[in-house]
XYZ file of C-alpha atoms in Angstrom:
308
model
C 1.348 -12.973 13.315
C 1.983 -10.107 10.812
C 4.892 -7.751 10.262
C 3.353 -4.275 10.036
C 5.436 -1.916 7.891
C 4.913 1.805 8.470
C 6.941 4.442 6.608
C 6.699 7.900 8.178
C 7.895 11.373 7.337
C 7.587 13.953 10.115
C 4.012 12.965 10.968
C 4.572 12.242 14.645
C 1.047 12.953 15.907
C -0.442 10.674 13.227
C 2.176 7.976 13.773
C 1.430 7.872 17.510
C -2.263 7.267 16.801
C -1.447 4.613 14.220
C 0.883 2.634 16.487
C -1.415 3.026 19.491
C -4.360 1.657 17.512
C -2.375 -1.399 16.429
C -1.436 -2.069 20.026
C -4.985 -1.526 21.319
C -7.206 -3.005 18.635
C -5.300 -6.014 17.324
C -6.408 -9.524 18.224
C -2.933 -10.962 17.594
C 0.610 -9.937 18.439
C 2.282 -8.248 15.485
C 5.792 -7.088 14.716
C 5.769 -3.319 14.092
C 8.532 -1.836 11.946
C 8.916 1.886 11.271
C 11.043 3.613 8.671
C 11.690 7.185 9.804
C 12.315 9.628 6.985
C 14.109 12.674 8.409
C 12.415 12.514 11.824
C 13.490 16.009 12.894
C 10.014 16.638 14.350
C 10.776 14.258 17.222
C 9.688 11.098 15.445
C 13.052 9.374 15.721
C 13.323 10.035 19.463
C 9.759 8.835 20.055
C 10.235 5.635 18.055
C 13.411 4.874 20.019
C 11.674 5.605 23.338
C 8.924 3.141 22.409
C 11.431 0.389 21.687
C 10.038 -0.021 18.187
C 12.068 -1.807 15.562
C 13.003 0.869 13.067
C 15.351 2.242 10.446
C 16.214 5.831 9.665
C 17.354 7.952 6.742
C 18.285 11.604 7.092
C 16.198 12.538 4.060
C 12.848 11.377 2.738
C 13.521 8.410 0.435
C 9.859 7.938 -0.500
C 7.383 5.123 -0.030
C 8.937 2.653 -2.475
C 12.365 2.515 -0.871
C 11.023 2.876 2.684
C 8.628 -0.076 2.440
C 11.151 -2.276 0.614
C 13.712 -1.484 3.287
C 11.294 -2.563 6.017
C 10.152 -5.676 4.142
C 13.763 -6.838 4.057
C 13.823 -6.703 7.874
C 10.443 -8.372 8.483
C 10.464 -11.633 10.456
C 6.920 -12.866 9.867
C 5.630 -14.604 6.748
C 2.839 -12.100 6.114
C 3.568 -8.380 5.841
C 1.101 -5.492 6.005
C 1.920 -2.071 4.587
C 0.130 0.657 6.573
C 0.329 4.421 6.065
C 1.235 6.499 9.111
C -1.990 8.543 8.800
C -4.235 5.521 9.371
C -5.957 4.196 12.495
C -6.893 0.524 12.607
C -10.346 -0.516 13.767
C -11.005 -3.549 16.003
C -11.113 -6.811 14.076
C -8.863 -5.629 11.263
C -6.398 -8.477 11.731
C -8.982 -11.177 12.509
C -10.669 -10.414 9.191
C -7.329 -10.750 7.412
C -6.580 -14.059 9.134
C -9.987 -15.403 8.117
C -9.376 -14.280 4.534
C -6.057 -16.135 4.462
C -7.665 -19.292 5.839
C -10.501 -19.194 3.328
C -8.292 -18.523 0.323
C -7.444 -21.393 -2.010
C -3.954 -19.995 -2.577
C -1.445 -17.814 -0.781
C -0.603 -16.037 -4.064
C -2.955 -13.220 -3.202
C -3.153 -9.573 -2.279
C -5.623 -8.629 0.444
C -6.654 -5.069 1.232
C -8.546 -3.325 4.018
C -11.602 -1.157 3.507
C -10.818 2.511 4.090
C -12.985 4.917 6.027
C -12.387 8.584 5.242
C -13.940 11.805 6.539
C -14.731 13.082 3.039
C -16.183 11.683 -0.163
C -13.462 10.815 -2.682
C -15.924 9.480 -5.231
C -14.411 6.012 -4.924
C -17.209 3.447 -4.512
C -15.182 1.305 -2.086
C -14.354 4.123 0.350
C -16.660 4.390 3.367
C -17.453 8.018 4.204
C -17.620 8.635 7.956
C -16.170 11.650 9.736
C -14.320 10.786 12.934
C -11.994 13.784 12.673
C -9.588 15.335 10.186
C -6.497 15.578 12.418
C -5.192 13.778 15.517
C -6.280 16.724 17.663
C -9.955 16.334 16.743
C -9.996 12.563 16.226
C -12.999 11.037 18.017
C -12.019 7.486 18.938
C -15.256 6.849 20.836
C -17.334 7.834 17.806
C -15.218 5.583 15.594
C -15.644 2.586 17.898
C -19.370 3.162 18.020
C -19.891 3.568 14.273
C -17.079 2.050 12.196
C -19.161 -1.043 11.330
C -22.457 0.790 10.865
C -22.027 0.926 7.072
C -22.509 -2.478 5.474
C -19.971 -3.468 2.847
C -19.148 -6.739 1.149
C -15.775 -8.013 0.013
C -14.772 -6.723 -3.403
C -12.819 -8.839 -5.875
C -10.430 -7.191 -8.313
C -9.937 -4.088 -6.223
C -6.773 -2.602 -4.746
C -6.762 -0.429 -1.638
C -4.726 0.219 1.512
C -3.474 -1.247 3.795
C -2.034 -4.144 1.814
C -1.461 -7.686 3.129
C 0.816 -10.035 1.197
C 2.984 -13.071 1.800
C 6.569 -11.882 2.199
C 8.009 -14.397 -0.261
C 5.801 -13.081 -3.082
C 6.689 -9.487 -2.240
C 10.372 -10.283 -2.637
C 9.779 -12.401 -5.741
C 8.348 -9.427 -7.669
C 10.838 -7.000 -6.128
C 8.338 -5.112 -3.969
C 7.704 -1.516 -4.968
C 9.607 -0.527 -8.106
C 12.194 2.227 -7.788
C 11.114 3.962 -10.999
C 7.850 4.930 -9.274
C 9.612 6.799 -6.459
C 8.561 8.596 -4.403
C 5.393 6.523 -4.826
C 2.663 7.679 -7.211
C 1.190 4.662 -9.098
C 3.518 2.229 -7.327
C 0.434 0.331 -6.115
C -0.891 -0.262 -9.632
C 2.567 -1.345 -10.763
C 2.654 -3.827 -7.882
C -0.747 -5.198 -8.939
C 0.494 -5.634 -12.490
C 3.615 -7.456 -11.321
C 1.499 -9.833 -9.265
C -0.759 -10.394 -12.259
C 2.277 -11.261 -14.385
C 3.427 -13.962 -11.941
C -0.035 -15.542 -11.983
C -1.962 -13.905 -9.145
C -5.702 -13.597 -9.779
C -6.705 -13.030 -6.160
C -7.050 -9.332 -5.365
C -9.616 -8.862 -2.639
C -10.679 -5.978 -0.442
C -11.761 -7.452 2.911
C -14.766 -5.464 4.098
C -14.464 -6.439 7.777
C -10.860 -5.226 7.947
C -11.288 -1.485 8.330
C -8.931 1.449 8.785
C -9.722 5.102 9.330
C -7.650 7.229 6.964
C -7.136 10.924 7.662
C -6.080 11.269 4.043
C -2.741 11.838 2.272
C -0.940 13.824 4.933
C 2.467 13.411 3.274
C 1.862 13.326 -0.473
C 0.933 17.015 -0.653
C 4.422 17.881 0.653
C 6.399 16.081 -2.033
C 7.051 16.630 -5.701
C 4.953 13.873 -7.222
C 6.254 11.602 -9.916
C 4.141 11.125 -13.048
C 3.108 7.628 -12.110
C 0.606 7.121 -14.910
C 3.253 8.027 -17.459
C 5.807 5.647 -15.927
C 3.198 2.863 -15.878
C 2.333 3.101 -19.577
C 5.991 3.364 -20.560
C 6.808 0.255 -18.565
C 3.841 -1.919 -19.520
C 2.520 -0.512 -22.811
C -0.980 -0.270 -21.343
C -2.586 2.485 -19.289
C -3.637 2.028 -15.685
C -7.285 2.507 -16.625
C -7.033 -0.204 -19.277
C -5.353 -2.583 -16.841
C -8.096 -2.038 -14.273
C -11.014 -2.362 -16.687
C -9.696 -5.185 -18.885
C -7.941 -7.335 -16.305
C -7.995 -6.408 -12.615
C -11.774 -5.962 -12.387
C -12.209 -9.449 -13.888
C -9.759 -11.180 -11.557
C -12.465 -12.766 -9.387
C -14.116 -14.370 -12.428
C -10.771 -15.592 -13.746
C -9.813 -17.056 -10.373
C -13.056 -19.058 -10.326
C -12.451 -20.283 -13.858
C -8.922 -21.357 -12.964
C -10.188 -23.263 -9.920
C -12.917 -25.003 -11.892
C -10.656 -25.911 -14.799
C -7.745 -26.793 -12.507
C -5.405 -25.118 -14.958
C -4.021 -21.693 -15.735
C -6.320 -19.613 -17.910
C -4.264 -17.558 -20.355
C -5.392 -13.994 -19.722
C -2.022 -12.282 -19.931
C -2.109 -8.477 -20.357
C -1.411 -7.145 -23.825
C -0.143 -3.739 -24.855
C -2.808 -1.617 -26.541
C -2.525 0.729 -29.507
C -3.386 3.609 -27.190
C -0.691 2.523 -24.751
C 1.902 2.011 -27.478
C 1.307 5.473 -28.918
C 1.572 7.121 -25.507
C 4.726 5.153 -24.726
C 6.302 6.204 -28.039
C 5.442 9.865 -27.494
C 6.804 9.891 -23.955
C 9.962 8.107 -25.086
C 10.666 10.552 -27.909
C 9.898 13.809 -26.155
C 11.005 13.193 -22.576
C 13.482 11.663 -20.183
C 11.178 9.348 -18.271
C 11.233 7.946 -15.636
C 14.750 9.251 -14.891
C 13.598 12.832 -15.244
C 10.921 12.335 -12.600
C 13.422 10.720 -10.245
C 15.943 13.517 -10.712
C 13.283 16.187 -10.188
C 12.136 14.526 -6.980
C 15.544 13.848 -5.443
C 18.964 13.834 -7.078
C 20.215 10.727 -5.324
C 17.836 8.694 -3.129
C 20.110 5.644 -3.136
C 23.006 7.452 -1.498
C 20.788 8.360 1.446
C 20.373 4.677 2.247
C 24.063 3.997 1.876
C 24.909 6.917 4.141
C 22.085 6.443 6.580
C 22.640 5.787 10.261
C 19.973 3.097 10.542
C 19.526 1.165 13.736
C 17.130 -1.700 13.102
């Protein structure tokens, strides 16, 4: 049915839970692909012992390159990007399948609803505590309560995991390298889909994943994703969300009713232009961020000993 893409970086205990949940709680058979960054904690040996389709780089190449690398190997038409610190809940894939069937177009991005043990302040995140680490994860409690909070689908909202048709992923080039190792790569992806005409961004409330919460990002040197976004697009992420993404459901309905493309193409703002000019004059961005994170991520792929 789907190709499930999971990048991992020395998070073996979390990865085991993630893969086990896909095997236990999926209604359909899915292709699981793992990209192992480093893997010196035993991840590489475990993935091989499980017979999982995988690739491997000796160093952490970040989310952007890892997911793109896996997407290139995917066999199914629909791909799902899942973080290694997530546990899928029963019905996650059925809800996605129903969303695909009910959609008027396959040019769409679908997202799961995330359950987290702490309040992030995000209105779409469901707060339920089923454990903060694999050692105290309470699967029974999750199965008993994961649907106890009522949510409806949300239009114009990005989240994780992400479901997309593989051909559209490749058309826009997947995650952009300049956002490596990954901060703001999701918003850049949303913008690229908007540019090619997508107006269908929907969080599917019945597709739910428990998220332990950013177990890798605190270990990396983060790129300045917001800065890279405004330099690339001439508009800030906040402006893109408020002026365009949040209105995508309304625009999709208008397009369907009018049976024609409504011209709502993003425009650079004065605020965005000024920020872009300042960043361009006073800094070396995004190359400076890339160099600070890792002096040569591409060579790690070229020199890697992948076995897919």
